[in-house]
Coordinates of C-alpha atoms in Angstrom, one line a residue:
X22 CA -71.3 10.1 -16.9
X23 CA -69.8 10.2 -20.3
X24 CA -70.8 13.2 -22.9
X25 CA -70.4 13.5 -27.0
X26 CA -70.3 16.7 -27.8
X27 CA -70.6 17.7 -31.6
X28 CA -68.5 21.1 -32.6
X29 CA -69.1 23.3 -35.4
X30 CA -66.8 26.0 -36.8
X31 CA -68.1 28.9 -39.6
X32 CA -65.6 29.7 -41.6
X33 CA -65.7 33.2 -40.6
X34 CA -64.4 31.8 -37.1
X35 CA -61.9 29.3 -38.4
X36 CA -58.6 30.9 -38.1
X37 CA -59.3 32.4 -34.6
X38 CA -60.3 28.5 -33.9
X39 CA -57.4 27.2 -34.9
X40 CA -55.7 29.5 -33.1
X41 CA -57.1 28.9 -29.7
X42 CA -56.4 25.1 -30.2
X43 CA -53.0 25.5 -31.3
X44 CA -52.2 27.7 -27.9
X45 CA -54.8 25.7 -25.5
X46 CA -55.0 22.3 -26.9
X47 CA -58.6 22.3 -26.3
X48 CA -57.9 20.8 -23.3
X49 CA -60.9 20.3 -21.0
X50 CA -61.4 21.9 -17.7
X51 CA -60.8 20.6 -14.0
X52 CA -63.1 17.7 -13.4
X53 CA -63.7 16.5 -16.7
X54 CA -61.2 14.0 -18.5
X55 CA -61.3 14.0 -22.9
X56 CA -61.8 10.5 -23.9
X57 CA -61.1 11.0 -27.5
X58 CA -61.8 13.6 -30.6
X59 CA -62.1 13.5 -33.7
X60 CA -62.5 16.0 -36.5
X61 CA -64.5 15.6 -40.1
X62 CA -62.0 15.7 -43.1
X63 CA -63.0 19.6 -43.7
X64 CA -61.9 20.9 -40.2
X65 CA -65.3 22.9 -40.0
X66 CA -67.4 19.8 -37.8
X67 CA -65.7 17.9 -34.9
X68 CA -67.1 15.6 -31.6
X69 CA -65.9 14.9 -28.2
X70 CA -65.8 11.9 -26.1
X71 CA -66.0 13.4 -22.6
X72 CA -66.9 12.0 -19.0
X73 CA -67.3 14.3 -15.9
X74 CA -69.7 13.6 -12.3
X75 CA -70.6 17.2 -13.3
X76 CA -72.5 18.3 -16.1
X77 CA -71.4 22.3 -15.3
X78 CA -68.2 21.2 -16.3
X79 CA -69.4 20.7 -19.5
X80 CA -71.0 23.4 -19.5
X81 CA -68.1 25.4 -18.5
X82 CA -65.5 24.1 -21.3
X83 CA -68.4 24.7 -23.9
X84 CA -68.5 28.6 -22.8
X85 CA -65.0 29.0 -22.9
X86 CA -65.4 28.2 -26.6
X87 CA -69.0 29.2 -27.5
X88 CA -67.6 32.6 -29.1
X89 CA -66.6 30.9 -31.8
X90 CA -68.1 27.4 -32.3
X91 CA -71.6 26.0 -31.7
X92 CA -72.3 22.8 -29.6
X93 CA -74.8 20.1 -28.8
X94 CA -73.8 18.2 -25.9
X95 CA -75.7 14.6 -25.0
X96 CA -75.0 12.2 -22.1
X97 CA -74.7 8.7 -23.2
X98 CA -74.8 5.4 -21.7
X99 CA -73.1 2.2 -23.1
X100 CA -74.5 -1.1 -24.1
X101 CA -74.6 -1.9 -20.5
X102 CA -75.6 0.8 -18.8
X103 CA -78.7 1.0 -20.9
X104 CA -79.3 -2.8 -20.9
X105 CA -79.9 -2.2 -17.5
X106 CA -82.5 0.3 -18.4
X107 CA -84.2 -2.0 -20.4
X108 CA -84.1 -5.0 -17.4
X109 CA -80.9 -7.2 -18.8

């Protein structure tokens, strides 16, 4: 299942953010490949394309950053996954 995940930095935390990515490359963990990310213009918003068979995998990527960003994290389905939903 693939995941967007939208990131938010504070300014209080954007230095020790920037550091972190610099050193770690935000690389996701074990069982879960980064399909693409992109960052808003300001560096303080960003989202993930992510897609993992296990959702604690998310879960466990987002923790290793929550100290310092917020998340929101929804599984999506493409056209045809969700055509299928819908019978097509």
């Amino acid at each position: 299942m693939r995941f967007i995940t939208t990131f938010t930095v504070g300014p209080g935390n954007r230095d020790a953010a920037i550091a972190r990515f610099k050193q770690s490359h935000g690389a996701p963990p074990a069982g879960v490949t980064l399909l693409g990310r992109w960052h808003d213009a300001t560096g303080h918003r960003g989202w993930t394309l992510s897609e993992t068979s296990d959702a604690s995998a998310i879960a466990k990527w987002v923790m290793g950053w929550s100290d310092l960003l917020t998340f929101e994290t929804t599984p999506v389905l493409d056209d045809q996954e969700f055509g299928k939903l819908l019978g097509g």
